[in-house]
mmCIF file of N, CA and C in Angstrom:
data_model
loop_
_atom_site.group_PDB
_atom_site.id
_atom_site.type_symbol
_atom_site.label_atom_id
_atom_site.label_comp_id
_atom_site.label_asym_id
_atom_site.label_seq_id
_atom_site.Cartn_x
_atom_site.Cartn_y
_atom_site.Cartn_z
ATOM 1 N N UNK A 15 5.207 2.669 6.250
ATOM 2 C CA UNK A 15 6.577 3.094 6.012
ATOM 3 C C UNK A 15 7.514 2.511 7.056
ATOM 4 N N UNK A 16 8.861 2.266 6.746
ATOM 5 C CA UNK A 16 9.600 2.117 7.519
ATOM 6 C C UNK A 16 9.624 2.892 8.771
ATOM 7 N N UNK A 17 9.867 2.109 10.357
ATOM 8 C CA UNK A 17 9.786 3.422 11.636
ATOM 9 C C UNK A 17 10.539 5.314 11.078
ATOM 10 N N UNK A 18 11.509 4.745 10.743
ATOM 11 C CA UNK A 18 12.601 5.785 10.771
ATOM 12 C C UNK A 18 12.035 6.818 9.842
ATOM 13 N N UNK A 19 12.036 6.252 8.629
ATOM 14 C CA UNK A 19 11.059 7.333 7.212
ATOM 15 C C UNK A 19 9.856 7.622 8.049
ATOM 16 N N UNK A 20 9.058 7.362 8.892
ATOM 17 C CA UNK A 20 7.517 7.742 9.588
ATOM 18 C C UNK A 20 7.651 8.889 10.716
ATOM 19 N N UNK A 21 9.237 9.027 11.520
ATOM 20 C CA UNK A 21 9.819 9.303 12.150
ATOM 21 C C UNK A 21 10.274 10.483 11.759
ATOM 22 N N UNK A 22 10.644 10.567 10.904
ATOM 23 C CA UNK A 22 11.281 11.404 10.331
ATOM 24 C C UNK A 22 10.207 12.084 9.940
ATOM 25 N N UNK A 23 9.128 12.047 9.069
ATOM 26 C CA UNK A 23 8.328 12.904 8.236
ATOM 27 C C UNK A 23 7.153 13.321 9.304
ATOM 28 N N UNK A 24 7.071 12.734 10.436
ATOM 29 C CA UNK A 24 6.401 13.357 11.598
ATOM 30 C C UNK A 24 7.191 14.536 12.145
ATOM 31 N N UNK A 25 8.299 13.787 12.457
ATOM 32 C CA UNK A 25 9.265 15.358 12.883
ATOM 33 C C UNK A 25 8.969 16.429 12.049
ATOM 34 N N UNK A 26 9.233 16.081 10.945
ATOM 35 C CA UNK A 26 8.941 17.698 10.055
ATOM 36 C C UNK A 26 7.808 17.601 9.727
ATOM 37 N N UNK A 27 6.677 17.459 10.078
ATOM 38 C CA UNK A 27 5.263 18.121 10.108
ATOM 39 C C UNK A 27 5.264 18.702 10.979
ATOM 40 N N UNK A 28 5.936 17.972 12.565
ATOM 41 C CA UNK A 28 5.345 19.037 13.919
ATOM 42 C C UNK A 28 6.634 20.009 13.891
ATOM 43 N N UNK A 29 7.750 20.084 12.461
ATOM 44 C CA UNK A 29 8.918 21.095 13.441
ATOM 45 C C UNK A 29 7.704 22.280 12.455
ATOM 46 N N UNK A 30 6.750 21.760 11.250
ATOM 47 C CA UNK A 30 6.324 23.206 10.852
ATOM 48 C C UNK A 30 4.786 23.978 12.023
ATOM 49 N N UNK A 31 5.192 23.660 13.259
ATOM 50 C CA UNK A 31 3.871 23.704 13.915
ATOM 51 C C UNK A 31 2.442 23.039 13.244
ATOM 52 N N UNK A 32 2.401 22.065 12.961
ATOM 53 C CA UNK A 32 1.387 21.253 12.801
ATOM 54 C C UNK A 32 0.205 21.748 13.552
ATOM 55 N N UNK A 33 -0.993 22.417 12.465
ATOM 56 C CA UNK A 33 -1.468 22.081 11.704
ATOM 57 C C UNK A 33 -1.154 22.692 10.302
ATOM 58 N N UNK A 34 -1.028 21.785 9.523
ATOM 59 C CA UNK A 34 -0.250 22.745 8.253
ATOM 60 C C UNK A 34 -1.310 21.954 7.211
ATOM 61 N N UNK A 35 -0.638 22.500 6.316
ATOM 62 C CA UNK A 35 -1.188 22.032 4.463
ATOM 63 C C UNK A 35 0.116 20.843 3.915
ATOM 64 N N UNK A 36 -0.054 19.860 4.031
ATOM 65 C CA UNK A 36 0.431 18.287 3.840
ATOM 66 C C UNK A 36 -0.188 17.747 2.466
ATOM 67 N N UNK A 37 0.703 17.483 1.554
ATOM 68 C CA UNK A 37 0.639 16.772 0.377
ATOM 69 C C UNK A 37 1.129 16.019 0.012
ATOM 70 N N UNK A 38 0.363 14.441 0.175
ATOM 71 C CA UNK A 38 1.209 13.320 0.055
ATOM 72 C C UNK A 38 1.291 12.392 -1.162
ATOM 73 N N UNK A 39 2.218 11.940 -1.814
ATOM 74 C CA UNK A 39 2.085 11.556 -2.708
ATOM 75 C C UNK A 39 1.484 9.827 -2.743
ATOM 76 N N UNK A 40 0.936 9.629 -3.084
ATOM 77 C CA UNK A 40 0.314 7.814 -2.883
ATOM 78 C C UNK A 40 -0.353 8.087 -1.428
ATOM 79 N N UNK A 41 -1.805 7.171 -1.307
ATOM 80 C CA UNK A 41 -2.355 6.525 -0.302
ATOM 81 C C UNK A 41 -1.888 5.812 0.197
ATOM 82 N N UNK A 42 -1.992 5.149 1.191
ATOM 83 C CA UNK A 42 -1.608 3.757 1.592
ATOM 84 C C UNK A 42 -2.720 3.586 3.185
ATOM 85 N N UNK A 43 -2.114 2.086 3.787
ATOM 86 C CA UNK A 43 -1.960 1.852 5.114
ATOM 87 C C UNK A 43 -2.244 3.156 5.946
ATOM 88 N N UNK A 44 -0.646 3.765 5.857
ATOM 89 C CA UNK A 44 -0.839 4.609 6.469
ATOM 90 C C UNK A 44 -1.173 5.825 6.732
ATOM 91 N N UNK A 45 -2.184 6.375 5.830
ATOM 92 C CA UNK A 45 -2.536 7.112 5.862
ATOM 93 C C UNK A 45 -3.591 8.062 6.865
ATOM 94 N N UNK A 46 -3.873 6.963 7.920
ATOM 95 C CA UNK A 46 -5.147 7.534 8.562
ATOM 96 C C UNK A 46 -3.501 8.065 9.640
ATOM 97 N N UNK A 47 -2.532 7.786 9.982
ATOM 98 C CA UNK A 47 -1.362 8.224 10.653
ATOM 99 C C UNK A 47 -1.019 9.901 10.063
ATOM 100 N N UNK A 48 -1.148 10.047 8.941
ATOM 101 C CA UNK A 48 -0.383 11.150 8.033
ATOM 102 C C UNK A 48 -1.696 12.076 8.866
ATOM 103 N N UNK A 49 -3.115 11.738 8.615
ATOM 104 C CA UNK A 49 -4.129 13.032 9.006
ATOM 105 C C UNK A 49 -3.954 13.140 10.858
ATOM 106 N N UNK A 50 -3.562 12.445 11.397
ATOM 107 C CA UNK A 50 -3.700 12.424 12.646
ATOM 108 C C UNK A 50 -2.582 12.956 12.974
ATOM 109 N N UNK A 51 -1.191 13.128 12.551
ATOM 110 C CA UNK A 51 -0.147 13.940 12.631
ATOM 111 C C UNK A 51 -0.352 15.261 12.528
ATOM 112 N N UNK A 52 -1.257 15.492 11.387
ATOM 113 C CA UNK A 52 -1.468 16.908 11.150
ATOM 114 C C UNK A 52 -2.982 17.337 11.593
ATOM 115 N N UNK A 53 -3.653 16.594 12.573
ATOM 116 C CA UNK A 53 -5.019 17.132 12.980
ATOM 117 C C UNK A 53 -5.102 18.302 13.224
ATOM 118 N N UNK A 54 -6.382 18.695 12.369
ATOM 119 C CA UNK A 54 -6.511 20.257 12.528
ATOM 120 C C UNK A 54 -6.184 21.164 11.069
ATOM 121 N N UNK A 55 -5.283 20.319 10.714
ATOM 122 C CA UNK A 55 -4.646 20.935 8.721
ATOM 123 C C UNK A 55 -5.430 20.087 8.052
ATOM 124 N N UNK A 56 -4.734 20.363 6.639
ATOM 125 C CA UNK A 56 -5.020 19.852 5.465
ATOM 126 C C UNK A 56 -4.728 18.552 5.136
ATOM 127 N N UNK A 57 -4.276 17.602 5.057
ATOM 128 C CA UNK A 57 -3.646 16.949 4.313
ATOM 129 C C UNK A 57 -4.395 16.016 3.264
ATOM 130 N N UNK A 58 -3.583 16.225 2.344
ATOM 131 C CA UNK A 58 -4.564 15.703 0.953
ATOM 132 C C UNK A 58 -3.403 14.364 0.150
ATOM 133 N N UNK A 59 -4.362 13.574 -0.264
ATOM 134 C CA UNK A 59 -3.092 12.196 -1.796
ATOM 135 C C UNK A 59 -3.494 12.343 -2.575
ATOM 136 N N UNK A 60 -2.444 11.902 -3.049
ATOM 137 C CA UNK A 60 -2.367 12.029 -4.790
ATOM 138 C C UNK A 60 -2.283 10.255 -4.748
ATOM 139 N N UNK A 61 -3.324 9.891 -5.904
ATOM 140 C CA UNK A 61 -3.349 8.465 -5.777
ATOM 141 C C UNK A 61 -3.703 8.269 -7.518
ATOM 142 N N UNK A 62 -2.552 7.285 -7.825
ATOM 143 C CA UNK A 62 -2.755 6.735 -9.600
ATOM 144 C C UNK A 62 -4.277 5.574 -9.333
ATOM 145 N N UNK A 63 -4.649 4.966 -8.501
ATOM 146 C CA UNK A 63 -5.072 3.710 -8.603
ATOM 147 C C UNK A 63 -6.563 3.887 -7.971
ATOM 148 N N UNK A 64 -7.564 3.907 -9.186
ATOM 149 C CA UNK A 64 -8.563 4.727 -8.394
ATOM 150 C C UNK A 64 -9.437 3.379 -7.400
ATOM 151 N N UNK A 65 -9.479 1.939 -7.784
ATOM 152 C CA UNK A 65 -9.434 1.211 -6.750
ATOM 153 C C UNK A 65 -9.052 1.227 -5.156
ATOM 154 N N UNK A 66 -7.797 1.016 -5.248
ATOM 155 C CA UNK A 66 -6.886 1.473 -4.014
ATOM 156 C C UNK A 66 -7.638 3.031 -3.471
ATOM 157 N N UNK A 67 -7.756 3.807 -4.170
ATOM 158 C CA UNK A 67 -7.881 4.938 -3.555
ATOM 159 C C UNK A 67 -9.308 4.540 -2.623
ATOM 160 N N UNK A 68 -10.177 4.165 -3.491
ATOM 161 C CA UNK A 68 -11.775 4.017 -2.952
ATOM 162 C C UNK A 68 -11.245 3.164 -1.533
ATOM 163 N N UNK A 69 -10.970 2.131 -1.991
ATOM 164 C CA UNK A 69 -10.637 1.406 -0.743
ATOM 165 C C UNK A 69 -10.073 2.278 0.640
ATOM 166 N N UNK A 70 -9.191 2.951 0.472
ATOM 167 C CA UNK A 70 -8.113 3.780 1.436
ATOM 168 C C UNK A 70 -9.189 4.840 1.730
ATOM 169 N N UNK A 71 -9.839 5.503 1.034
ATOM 170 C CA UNK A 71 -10.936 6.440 1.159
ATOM 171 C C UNK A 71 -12.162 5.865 2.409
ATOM 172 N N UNK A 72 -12.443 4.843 1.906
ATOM 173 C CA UNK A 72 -13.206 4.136 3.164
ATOM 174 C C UNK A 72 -12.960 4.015 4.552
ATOM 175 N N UNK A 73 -11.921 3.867 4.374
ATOM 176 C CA UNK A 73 -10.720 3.696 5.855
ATOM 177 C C UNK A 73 -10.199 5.343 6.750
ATOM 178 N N UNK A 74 -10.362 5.610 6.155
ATOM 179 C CA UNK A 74 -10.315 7.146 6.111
ATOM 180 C C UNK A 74 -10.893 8.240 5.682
ATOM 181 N N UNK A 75 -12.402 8.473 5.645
ATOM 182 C CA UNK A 75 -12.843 9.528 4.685
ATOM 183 C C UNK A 75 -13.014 10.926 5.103
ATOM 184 N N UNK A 76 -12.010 10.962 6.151
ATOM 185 C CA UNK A 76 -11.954 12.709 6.427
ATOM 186 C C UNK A 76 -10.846 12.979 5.805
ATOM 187 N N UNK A 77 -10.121 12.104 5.335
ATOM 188 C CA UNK A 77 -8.691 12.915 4.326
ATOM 189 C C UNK A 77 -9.328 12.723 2.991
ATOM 190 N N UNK A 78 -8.720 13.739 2.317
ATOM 191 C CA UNK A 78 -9.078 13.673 0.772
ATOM 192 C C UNK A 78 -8.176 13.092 0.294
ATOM 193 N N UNK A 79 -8.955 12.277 -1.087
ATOM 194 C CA UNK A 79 -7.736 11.707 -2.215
ATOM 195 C C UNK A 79 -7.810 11.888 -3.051
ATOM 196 N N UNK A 80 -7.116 12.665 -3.926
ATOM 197 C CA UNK A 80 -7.255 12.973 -5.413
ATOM 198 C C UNK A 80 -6.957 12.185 -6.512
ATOM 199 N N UNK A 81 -7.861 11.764 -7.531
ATOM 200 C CA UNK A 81 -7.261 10.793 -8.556
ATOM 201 C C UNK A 81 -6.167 11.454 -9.394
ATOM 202 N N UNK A 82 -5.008 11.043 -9.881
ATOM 203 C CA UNK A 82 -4.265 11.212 -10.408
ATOM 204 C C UNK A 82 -3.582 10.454 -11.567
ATOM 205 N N UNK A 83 -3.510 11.079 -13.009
ATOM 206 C CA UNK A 83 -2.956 10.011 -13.926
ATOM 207 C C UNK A 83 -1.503 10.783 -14.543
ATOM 208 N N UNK A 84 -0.253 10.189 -14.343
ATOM 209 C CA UNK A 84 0.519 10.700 -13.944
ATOM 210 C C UNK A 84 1.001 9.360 -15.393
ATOM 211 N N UNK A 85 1.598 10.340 -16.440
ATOM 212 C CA UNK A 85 2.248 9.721 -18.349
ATOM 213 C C UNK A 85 3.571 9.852 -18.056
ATOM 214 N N UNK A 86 4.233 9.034 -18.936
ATOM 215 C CA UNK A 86 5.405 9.394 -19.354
ATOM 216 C C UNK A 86 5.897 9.507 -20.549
ATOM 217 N N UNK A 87 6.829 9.999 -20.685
ATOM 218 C CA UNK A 87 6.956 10.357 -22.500
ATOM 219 C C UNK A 87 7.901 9.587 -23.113
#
């Protein structure tokens, strides 16, 4: 993520006293950042791409990732 958006969404994990319950939408990169912000909580993704996910899962397999298939009408 951009510094500022990473910056920002750290601030409000630690203004909720971190360790909390964190639900992020998409995996990525940075994700092993998102569990280490909130060490000690939850934090769980929501991921469309069950590739990507496996991959990101590897890199990280103390966070959970949930597959997700997300229609439109």
């Amino acid at each position: 993520p951009h510094p500022c958006q990473a910056n920002t969404v750290v601030h409000a994990i630690q203004s909720f006293k971190a360790p909390a319950n964190v639900l992020v939408w998409g995996a990525g990169f940075d994700s092993e950042l998102w569990c280490q912000v909130n060490a000690g909580g939850r934090t769980v993704f929501l991921e469309q791409n069950p590739d990507f996910a496996q991959h990101i899962q590897a890199l990280v397999p103390d966070c959970p990732i949930v597959l997700v298939n997300y229609t439109t009408l």
